[in-house]
Structures are given as C-alpha cells and as structure tokens.
Amino acid sequence: MTPNHTVLIAGGGASGALVATHLLKRSPGTRVIVVEPALSVGRGMAYSTTCPEHLLNVAAGRMSAFEDDPRHFSRWLAARGYTEFTERSFVPRMIYGAYLEWIINEAREDAEFGRFTHLRVRAAGFHERGGRVALELADGRSIEGDRLVLAMGNAAPAPWGGLTPEAAQSGRYFASAWTPGATAPSDPDERVLLIGTGLTAVDAVLALRYNRHRGPIVMVSRRGLLPKVHRLFDCATLPCEPAASVAELLRHMRASAAEANVLHGNWRVAIDGVREQTNDLWESLPLGEQRRFLRHLRAYWDVHRHRMAPEIGAKVKALQDSGALKVRAGRVGQIVRRGEGLSVEATLRGGGASTRIEVGRVINCTGAEGRLSQLPNPLIQSMLRAGAMVEHPLRTGVLVTSDGALISRDGSRSARMYAMGPLRIGTLIESVAMPEIRRQACEVAESVGAPSRSRLGSTRHHREGAVLASTVRR
Ligand SMILES: Cc1cc2nc3c(=O)[nH]c(=O)nc-3n(C[C@H](O)[C@H](O)[C@H](O)COP(=O)(O)OP(=O)(O)OC[C@H]3O[C@@H](n4cnc5c(N)ncnc54)[C@H](O)[C@@H]3O)c2cc1C
C-alpha cells in the first residue's frame, strides 16, 4: 500500500519510538517521520546512559514495551544470552536502551521501504496550514504531515537562581546530571555537591564512583529525603477508595500501608497495589486538591513510589555509613566562584544560620522543569505562541484530553496533535514510567494512524473536548 498519510513525531525517546513502532506494524497506509537530534531512536534521556551502574528501578518482568505481551522484555533478554537476569532482576538501563532500539529497528526493517524516516535535527517551530501540520527544523528545512505527536519527554532542571555569572562560566557548575562531563571530575578527590536527593542524584553518585571519583559527596534537598529501596514481592492489588481531598486520600493510604504491614510485613504493597488506579485517584481530586498534593505531599509520595533497586540501595547505604556520602535537608542559596572551586551558601536543617560549603563542583539534580513557559524548547514556545498548546492549570505539562489530544487556547480539542509521556504530567500524575508510556503509545498510534484505522471523531472525544474547554478558561 502506498502511504498517503504522514505522522510527524517530535522526539525519539522511548515514547516516540513506541508510537512509531505501532504505526509501522499496524497502520500500513501511514508514513512515519521521527524528528530526533540523537544518533538513534529509542533510548531518549533515561536509556542513553553508558554507565552500567545505572539500573532500571523496576524489575525486568514489568518492563515489557508491550502491555499485551508482558514477557516480551524477558524473552528478549534470554534470546540475547543475558542468562544472569531473571524476571526479578533490575537490569542496567543501557541494556534496556538496546532493547528499545532493537524494537524500532525491527519494525522499520519489516515495514515497506520509505515508510520510516529519522531526521537527525531538532524541531524548532510549528504552524498549521490547509488542515496539515508543519514543523520547522533547526537546520532551516520544513516538513508537513497530517498528524503530529509530541514526545519530547523529560526537560532539564530549571536554571539555578542563585548562580553568579562567574560560577556559571567556571566549568564547575553542571546544569544537569546529564551534562557531558558532569560526573567525570578530573580531580578524583574533589568534594561534590548535588542539589537534590532523588533518583537523579543517586544516578549522579553512582556515575561519579564508576568514574573513579573518591572524594566526599554532599546531597542537599529541602526535605533531605532519599528514595526508599525496593523489596521484592509479588504485588497484591489493594484498592483505594477515591477521595475528595488530599487529607482523605492520605488517610486511606496510611490505613492501607498499615494493613499491608500487618498482612505482608511490607508497606510497599500499599503503594504498588494502587499502581493501576493512581491516575483515576488523581483525576477524581479537584484541581485545588491536586495543587495541594503537589505542594505538600509529592516529595513524600515520590520517595515511596519511585524506589531504588536493592543493590543500589546497598551501595548508597555503604557510602553513607563510610561517611563518603552525606544527605542533608536544607536550602541551597547563592553559588559563587572561589579560587579553583565553588562556594555554596546553604542553610542546613538543624545547623542554625546559613553556612558555606566549599566544593569542586556542583551538579543540579533537582529534576525536570515542568513549567512549559520556562522551557528553552523552541517547538514548545512556538506552539504556546500559536495557541495550539496551553500549559496545564497546575503549571506542569500540557493540557490534554484523557486520550492525549492537545487542547488549544480557545478550548477546543485538536484533531491532529497529541502529547505523550512526561508532557502529560498535570493531567495525569503517572505518565513517565513505561507502563503508561507503552499504553499511551498504543492508543496514540491508533488515533493518529491512517484514517481507516483511526478512532478520531468518536462522540466520546467530542463531548470530552467541550468539557475541557471550560478547564482552559479557568
Ligand atoms: C534517569 C531515568 C531513569 C528511569 N528509569 C525508569 C525505569 O527504570 N522504569 C520505568 O518504567 N521508567 C523509568 N524512567 C521513566 C521513563 O521510562 C522515561 O522517562 C521515558 O524514557 C520517557 O521517554 P520519552 O521518550 O517520553 O522522553 P525522553 O527519553 O526524554 O526523550 C525525549 C526525546 O525528545 C527529544 N526532543 C526534545 N525536544 C525536541 C525537539 N524540539 N525536537 C526534536 N526532538 C526533541 C530529545 O532529544 C529526546 O531524545 C526513567 C526516567 C529517567 C529520567
């Protein structure tokens, strides 16, 4: 079949790769163009790491790229001779990246010649003309398609407010843990300060040690909370009643955790037991309560929900026990250049007045910036200006319908443009991990594929568009 329907995908990480895979396999009348500056499609930010110490934070048995084939990843591992891993193993992320790359490469090899194109460039601008969507590319070219999928994933952390220009230019401040060279200091003994204590900061610690750094590491975040550690168990479903307020939800979850402790000796059952239900619970909360959750509870939720693999937990504990790693609660303030290093103002909890920490480098591990208006992504800024995209009222992510269609400034549902993965945070609370990404990829592919296979135009979506129009105006 000659493809006469073109889908543009901006971003070629796990999200973009899986939408492309479904389209190539199931929508023969569709041509797919992935716009992704990286050399290959599939790995994205999370799975491009070359550090073997960086493990998945979910066991292999739950990491299939296909919801309807839960053992797909396990079979792929076995077929490639990775016999050391079982369904319960936490596999290096670089191997998972190879898996995603293999999936998209297999799909493109099986598809007719010319149905898949990877343009190694950044999308820099957007416009709609004549019922079609056009992307302007950073190299000056422009491409057109019938549908657009935004799969631009995780943004870098927000710029650090207290950074002086001299410190910024010192080569000793790193705006994210993924900035080249951030975790490979030339002086192995230098003291390193990590702003943030979440999984990204843990990644930075592991990469530093892998790169033979042996100096002291200090992690600082407002609450000083490290992610909890996984304990392997077979997850039981533990349904949680929908709640009208965060306080009520917290009461339910606490009761559930207490029950899980009694029945299973493990509070994790309560968190994982509501995994499938989490987005429904989120959507049942009024906007004001969602805002309250983000402000007061999210940090606590995150450390219980996004946990470290047991072997990583053991390494972090050993570093803490030896005194090489210190995890502190407090506020980091101004960062100035001092001599060969940086001097960081910090007000540490329990430490009284503000103090200065002298370090060789600072790595910003505060997590992805969610506020669209602050992102240096030219495609997002262009779409915001055009009114084709609006920020979610929670000021994180894009406002979308429940099936991911963009809601424009005038409140209407786009028939042509969809967002995936981390961009949907706000509308959803779970939209970053693989279970959501693989499901969304399948659904979005169905929506944007050649019209004969598409579900577009269903009355359900139109009704939902009208309801969401009121959300935009809020
Ligand atoms: C460190 C880390 C570890 C994780 N570990 C796990 C795990 O163990 N288990 C799990 O289930 N989930 C995990 N996740 C979550 C999840 O799997 C990832 O967030 C997921 O890979 C997101 O994929 P994505 O394609 O949406 O985004 P990304 O991986 O961020 O990819 C987005 C892509 O878009 C491109 N892009 C951005 N802007 C443009 C533009 N203007 N034009 C063209 N291209 C653009 C970027 O180059 C990038 O390649 C992890 C996430 C991180 C960050």
XYZ file of C-alpha atoms and ligand atoms in Angstrom:
527
model
C 0.000 0.000 0.000
C 1.377 3.442 -0.853
C 1.332 5.567 2.287
C -0.688 8.722 1.770
C -0.925 9.724 5.408
C 2.054 11.172 7.270
C 2.592 11.261 11.031
C 5.300 13.548 12.392
C 6.776 12.567 15.754
C 8.790 15.223 17.603
C 11.148 13.357 19.940
C 12.602 9.892 19.516
C 12.997 8.561 23.048
C 11.002 5.599 24.353
C 7.685 7.383 23.680
C 8.413 8.395 20.093
C 9.977 5.017 19.292
C 6.973 3.055 20.562
C 4.382 5.181 18.742
C 6.438 4.776 15.567
C 6.649 1.005 16.132
C 2.869 0.621 16.483
C 2.269 2.739 13.377
C 4.753 0.751 11.293
C 3.313 -2.561 12.423
C -0.397 -1.779 12.336
C -1.080 1.107 10.020
C 0.245 0.222 6.557
C -1.098 3.405 4.989
C 0.977 5.586 7.299
C 4.384 7.124 6.718
C 6.299 7.990 9.910
C 8.839 10.789 10.311
C 10.657 10.970 13.645
C 12.446 14.259 14.356
C 15.121 13.474 16.934
C 18.615 15.012 17.113
C 20.207 11.891 18.681
C 22.062 9.363 16.572
C 19.451 6.673 17.095
C 15.779 6.412 18.019
C 14.606 4.648 21.196
C 16.952 5.478 24.061
C 15.998 9.065 24.918
C 17.301 10.575 28.128
C 16.721 7.681 30.506
C 18.230 4.867 28.465
C 21.182 6.643 26.796
C 23.365 6.183 29.848
C 26.630 4.325 29.260
C 27.158 3.711 32.969
C 26.477 0.046 33.782
C 25.796 1.017 37.409
C 22.593 2.747 36.307
C 19.910 0.113 36.766
C 16.214 0.141 35.943
C 14.174 0.930 39.017
C 11.566 -1.654 38.019
C 12.161 -5.415 37.787
C 12.619 -6.862 34.270
C 9.355 -8.796 34.460
C 7.441 -5.499 34.499
C 9.382 -3.681 31.808
C 7.955 -5.112 28.585
C 7.442 -2.431 25.927
C 4.082 -4.025 25.080
C 1.188 -4.199 27.508
C -0.364 -7.183 25.718
C 2.915 -9.159 25.826
C 4.225 -8.806 29.416
C 7.127 -11.248 28.923
C 8.478 -9.559 25.797
C 11.495 -7.962 27.543
C 12.308 -11.137 29.500
C 12.245 -13.184 26.288
C 14.429 -10.601 24.527
C 16.984 -10.832 27.367
C 17.013 -14.620 27.244
C 17.342 -14.675 23.441
C 20.415 -12.454 23.690
C 22.103 -14.662 26.250
C 21.571 -12.448 29.301
C 21.084 -15.540 31.412
C 22.186 -13.771 34.599
C 18.876 -11.854 34.675
C 15.540 -13.191 35.854
C 12.103 -11.518 35.838
C 13.027 -10.096 39.238
C 16.336 -8.548 38.178
C 16.967 -4.835 37.948
C 18.702 -4.710 34.595
C 21.218 -1.994 33.552
C 19.390 0.820 31.760
C 21.844 0.712 28.853
C 20.610 -2.820 28.080
C 17.010 -1.597 28.188
C 18.028 1.145 25.732
C 19.368 -1.530 23.372
C 16.013 -3.335 23.703
C 14.049 -0.219 22.703
C 16.422 0.435 19.795
C 16.010 -3.157 18.651
C 12.210 -2.850 18.726
C 12.067 0.200 16.476
C 14.801 -1.123 14.165
C 12.962 -4.417 13.719
C 9.707 -2.569 12.938
C 11.368 -0.355 10.341
C 13.127 -3.305 8.690
C 9.816 -5.161 8.406
C 7.991 -2.123 7.011
C 7.948 -1.181 3.315
C 10.885 0.894 2.110
C 10.372 4.622 2.673
C 7.728 4.370 5.400
C 10.113 5.412 8.170
C 12.426 8.418 8.268
C 14.578 9.616 11.125
C 15.580 13.274 10.741
C 18.553 13.958 12.995
C 17.649 17.504 13.894
C 15.679 19.485 16.463
C 12.176 20.720 15.708
C 12.247 24.485 16.202
C 8.865 25.814 15.157
C 5.330 24.941 14.221
C 2.385 26.069 12.159
C -0.842 24.635 10.745
C -1.812 25.254 7.147
C -4.519 23.848 4.957
C -5.543 21.220 7.504
C -1.953 19.985 7.825
C 0.715 20.385 10.471
C 4.169 21.738 9.637
C 7.366 21.599 11.666
C 10.222 23.988 11.077
C 13.509 22.275 11.691
C 16.608 23.787 13.275
C 18.551 23.298 10.006
C 16.111 25.574 8.136
C 14.046 22.850 6.468
C 10.325 22.472 6.973
C 8.250 19.262 6.893
C 4.500 18.678 6.693
C 2.274 15.929 7.971
C -1.337 15.002 8.668
C -0.804 14.401 12.379
C 1.769 15.449 14.982
C 2.812 13.531 18.089
C 4.770 15.436 20.732
C 7.085 13.011 22.514
C 9.718 15.443 23.752
C 9.953 13.872 27.165
C 11.859 14.978 30.204
C 13.200 18.527 30.308
C 16.394 19.579 32.095
C 16.104 21.071 35.612
C 15.149 24.743 35.957
C 18.204 27.036 35.908
C 19.583 27.604 39.426
C 18.543 31.077 40.594
C 21.469 31.688 42.936
C 24.205 31.113 40.385
C 26.557 34.051 39.792
C 27.839 34.552 36.201
C 31.422 33.690 37.250
C 30.241 30.421 38.816
C 28.156 29.623 35.732
C 31.205 30.095 33.491
C 33.641 28.296 35.802
C 33.126 24.883 34.197
C 32.419 23.628 37.722
C 28.656 24.073 37.756
C 26.625 21.488 35.791
C 23.042 22.343 34.899
C 22.010 18.680 34.972
C 23.433 15.266 35.788
C 23.326 14.511 32.042
C 25.501 17.459 31.003
C 28.605 15.946 29.365
C 31.427 15.634 31.892
C 29.189 16.345 34.914
C 30.037 13.089 36.665
C 33.627 12.696 35.449
C 35.770 15.106 37.502
C 39.435 15.332 36.534
C 40.308 15.609 40.240
C 39.078 12.336 41.812
C 39.316 13.789 45.320
C 37.273 16.925 44.867
C 34.209 17.473 47.032
C 30.968 17.390 45.039
C 27.661 18.993 45.947
C 24.484 17.559 44.428
C 21.384 19.749 44.603
C 18.577 17.209 45.001
C 18.319 13.838 46.758
C 16.066 11.899 44.355
C 16.806 9.149 41.845
C 18.732 11.531 39.561
C 21.047 12.480 42.411
C 21.532 8.776 43.175
C 22.379 8.254 39.488
C 24.977 11.015 39.777
C 26.564 9.378 42.840
C 26.797 6.025 41.038
C 28.291 7.610 37.909
C 30.830 9.600 39.951
C 32.039 6.455 41.711
C 32.040 4.493 38.433
C 34.256 7.256 37.003
C 36.723 6.695 39.878
C 35.761 9.721 41.916
C 36.599 9.072 45.589
C 36.092 12.487 47.223
C 33.245 13.390 49.569
C 29.747 13.910 48.145
C 27.071 16.059 49.778
C 23.439 15.875 48.657
C 21.071 18.644 49.723
C 17.338 18.973 49.166
C 14.649 20.842 51.038
C 13.460 17.752 52.884
C 16.582 15.613 52.564
C 14.568 12.545 51.556
C 16.332 9.691 49.770
C 14.257 7.298 47.640
C 13.216 4.161 49.511
C 14.557 0.771 48.471
C 12.631 -1.958 46.661
C 11.956 -5.206 48.407
C 10.967 -7.995 46.080
C 7.466 -9.309 46.480
C 4.535 -10.376 44.385
C 2.320 -7.378 44.278
C -1.208 -7.745 45.582
C -3.881 -5.312 44.422
C -5.005 -3.163 47.306
C -7.793 -0.930 46.023
C -8.050 2.566 47.450
C -11.355 4.449 47.668
C -11.494 7.626 45.562
C -11.209 10.709 47.762
C -12.485 14.264 47.543
C -9.473 15.742 49.295
C -5.776 15.093 49.745
C -6.288 14.712 53.501
C -8.832 11.938 52.896
C -6.579 10.255 50.342
C -3.688 10.378 52.797
C -5.880 8.771 55.484
C -6.820 5.962 53.058
C -3.213 5.381 52.029
C -1.986 5.346 55.634
C -4.646 2.811 56.576
C -3.710 0.755 53.538
C 0.016 0.866 54.397
C -0.748 -0.202 57.981
C -2.812 -3.132 56.647
C -0.042 -4.064 54.208
C 2.456 -4.032 57.058
C 0.305 -6.405 59.093
C -0.644 -8.736 56.209
C 2.579 -8.716 54.186
C 5.156 -7.115 56.504
C 5.732 -4.588 53.719
C 4.184 -1.104 53.245
C 5.270 -1.162 49.574
C 2.278 -3.382 48.806
C 0.017 -0.393 49.550
C 1.847 1.848 47.066
C 2.223 -0.730 44.305
C -1.225 -2.133 44.989
C -2.839 1.112 43.773
C -0.465 1.496 40.802
C -3.156 0.774 38.205
C -5.568 3.097 39.984
C -3.259 6.052 40.650
C -4.310 8.180 37.675
C -8.022 7.607 38.411
C -7.466 8.693 42.017
C -5.622 11.763 40.731
C -8.340 12.698 38.265
C -11.037 12.372 40.931
C -9.364 15.097 43.031
C -10.481 18.711 42.455
C -7.824 20.993 40.945
C -7.189 22.792 44.260
C -6.547 19.456 45.984
C -4.204 18.356 43.186
C -2.290 21.596 43.727
C -2.140 20.878 47.464
C -0.787 17.401 46.768
C 1.976 18.752 44.535
C 2.956 21.377 47.093
C 2.891 19.332 50.281
C 2.895 15.612 49.537
C 4.587 14.997 46.248
C 8.111 14.772 47.673
C 6.943 12.117 50.175
C 4.936 10.251 47.534
C 7.886 10.238 45.130
C 10.367 8.633 47.544
C 7.909 5.842 48.353
C 6.705 5.331 44.788
C 9.978 5.720 42.811
C 12.319 3.391 44.652
C 15.908 2.242 44.185
C 16.899 -1.253 43.154
C 18.072 -3.222 46.241
C 21.692 -3.366 45.012
C 21.743 0.405 44.520
C 20.191 0.929 47.942
C 23.018 -1.168 49.420
C 25.694 0.891 47.640
C 24.182 4.172 48.777
C 23.968 2.907 52.353
C 27.598 1.756 52.301
C 28.694 5.204 51.112
C 26.623 6.860 53.850
C 27.981 4.501 56.507
C 31.567 5.234 55.460
C 30.895 8.976 55.678
C 31.711 9.495 51.986
C 28.113 10.497 51.222
C 26.141 12.936 53.334
C 22.438 13.559 52.737
C 21.206 16.823 54.235
C 17.914 18.689 54.429
C 18.244 22.379 53.771
C 18.196 25.165 51.235
C 20.956 25.889 48.786
C 21.378 29.603 48.083
C 23.962 31.563 46.166
C 26.763 29.756 44.353
C 29.894 31.839 43.771
C 33.292 31.137 42.323
C 36.042 30.856 44.936
C 39.610 30.090 43.883
C 39.676 26.891 41.856
C 36.256 25.767 43.090
C 32.811 26.976 44.099
C 31.494 28.278 47.384
C 27.874 27.354 48.068
C 25.619 29.097 50.562
C 23.436 26.570 52.370
C 21.015 26.704 55.274
C 21.024 23.168 56.611
C 18.241 21.886 58.831
C 19.476 21.573 62.399
C 22.569 23.576 61.524
C 21.415 27.048 62.561
C 22.385 30.009 60.422
C 23.471 29.721 56.819
C 26.868 28.276 56.186
C 29.167 27.977 53.157
C 30.224 24.680 51.633
C 33.421 24.749 49.569
C 33.273 22.260 46.701
C 34.999 21.348 43.465
C 31.773 21.070 41.522
C 28.003 21.410 41.826
C 25.565 19.258 39.863
C 21.931 20.332 39.634
C 19.865 17.172 40.184
C 16.564 18.883 41.004
C 14.523 17.021 38.390
C 12.752 18.066 35.225
C 11.346 21.587 34.837
C 7.621 21.106 34.276
C 6.541 24.690 33.532
C 6.181 24.922 29.768
C 6.642 28.685 29.683
C 10.114 28.240 31.216
C 11.375 25.562 28.849
C 14.066 26.518 26.345
C 12.440 24.171 23.813
C 11.722 26.244 20.675
C 8.957 23.936 19.425
C 7.054 24.233 22.698
C 7.467 28.024 22.737
C 6.274 28.237 19.134
C 3.174 26.148 19.888
C 2.389 28.174 23.018
C 2.634 31.414 20.997
C 0.358 29.995 18.318
C -2.180 28.952 20.972
C -2.042 25.366 19.698
C -0.865 24.252 23.129
C -1.584 25.558 26.612
C 0.012 24.846 29.931
C -1.982 22.744 32.374
C -3.572 24.906 35.113
C -1.265 23.174 37.642
C 1.632 24.797 35.750
C 3.159 21.475 34.867
C 2.850 19.807 31.488
C 0.469 20.314 28.598
C -3.314 20.428 28.866
C -4.625 17.356 27.052
C -7.770 15.246 26.858
C -7.703 11.827 28.525
C -6.513 10.310 25.233
C -3.697 12.845 24.890
C -5.141 15.238 22.272
C -3.924 18.814 22.740
C -6.436 21.385 23.985
C -5.847 24.694 22.257
C -6.059 28.198 23.719
C -9.689 28.532 22.577
C -10.544 25.348 24.485
C -11.062 23.085 21.501
C -9.670 19.585 21.214
C -7.111 19.124 18.471
C -7.994 16.508 15.878
C -4.387 16.415 14.700
C -1.998 16.814 17.637
C -1.255 14.562 20.607
C 1.184 14.640 23.528
C 2.792 11.656 25.204
C 4.704 10.659 28.313
C 6.191 13.259 30.668
C 4.410 16.108 28.825
C 1.084 14.792 30.181
C 2.089 15.220 33.846
C -0.521 17.536 35.343
C -3.434 15.967 33.525
C -2.078 12.690 34.943
C 0.148 12.018 37.945
C 1.633 8.828 36.415
C 2.827 9.451 32.871
C 6.582 8.966 32.931
C 7.153 5.277 33.603
C 6.983 2.515 31.000
C 3.535 1.106 31.929
C 1.943 4.438 30.966
C 4.240 5.104 28.024
C 3.599 1.725 26.403
C -0.171 2.110 26.842
C -0.224 5.686 25.552
C 1.962 4.750 22.575
C -0.523 2.089 21.521
C -3.538 4.385 21.959
C -1.945 7.415 20.295
C -0.849 5.293 17.315
C -4.439 4.179 16.926
C -5.628 7.800 16.998
C -3.075 9.245 14.567
C -2.750 6.350 12.111
C -4.229 6.439 8.600
C -7.942 7.392 8.921
C -9.411 3.981 8.099
C -7.934 2.623 11.313
C -8.431 5.730 13.360
C -10.914 6.263 16.138
C -10.986 10.014 15.536
C -14.337 11.718 15.531
C -15.937 9.477 18.134
C -18.676 11.268 20.045
C -16.901 10.471 23.329
C -13.916 12.602 22.329
C -16.056 15.499 21.122
C -18.067 15.536 24.332
C -14.856 15.486 26.345
C -13.475 18.392 24.263
C -16.450 20.534 25.233
C -15.970 19.725 28.918
C -12.267 20.518 28.800
C -12.865 23.845 27.112
C -14.047 25.110 30.494
C -10.781 23.914 32.088
C -8.701 26.103 29.760
C -10.630 29.203 30.691
C -10.228 28.553 34.427
C 17.085 8.551 34.727
C 15.765 7.905 34.469
C 15.556 6.567 34.797
C 14.324 5.961 34.562
N 14.140 4.646 34.886
C 12.935 4.068 34.658
C 12.696 2.689 34.987
O 13.565 2.001 35.498
N 11.472 2.164 34.733
C 10.471 2.912 34.180
O 9.370 2.391 33.965
N 10.671 4.204 33.869
C 11.873 4.783 34.099
N 12.072 6.092 33.781
C 10.964 6.839 33.196
C 10.741 6.669 31.690
O 10.952 5.421 31.167
C 11.387 7.738 30.896
O 11.103 8.990 31.397
C 10.992 7.597 29.428
O 12.121 7.094 28.857
C 10.462 8.854 28.780
O 10.604 8.716 27.385
P 10.257 9.891 26.415
O 10.544 9.407 25.054
O 8.891 10.374 26.684
O 11.220 11.071 26.832
P 12.802 11.227 26.662
O 13.511 9.979 26.968
O 13.161 12.439 27.463
O 13.007 11.523 25.113
C 12.549 12.705 24.533
C 13.332 12.932 23.262
O 12.830 14.111 22.642
C 13.894 14.784 22.015
N 13.499 16.181 21.850
C 13.242 17.116 22.801
N 12.919 18.279 22.230
C 12.945 18.081 20.892
C 12.713 18.916 19.772
N 12.371 20.212 19.901
N 12.856 18.389 18.535
C 13.185 17.073 18.376
N 13.435 16.240 19.413
C 13.311 16.748 20.644
C 15.088 14.576 22.937
O 16.278 14.649 22.190
C 14.823 13.172 23.493
O 15.551 12.183 22.836
C 13.284 6.715 33.997
C 13.494 8.060 33.676
C 14.717 8.659 33.907
C 14.912 10.117 33.541
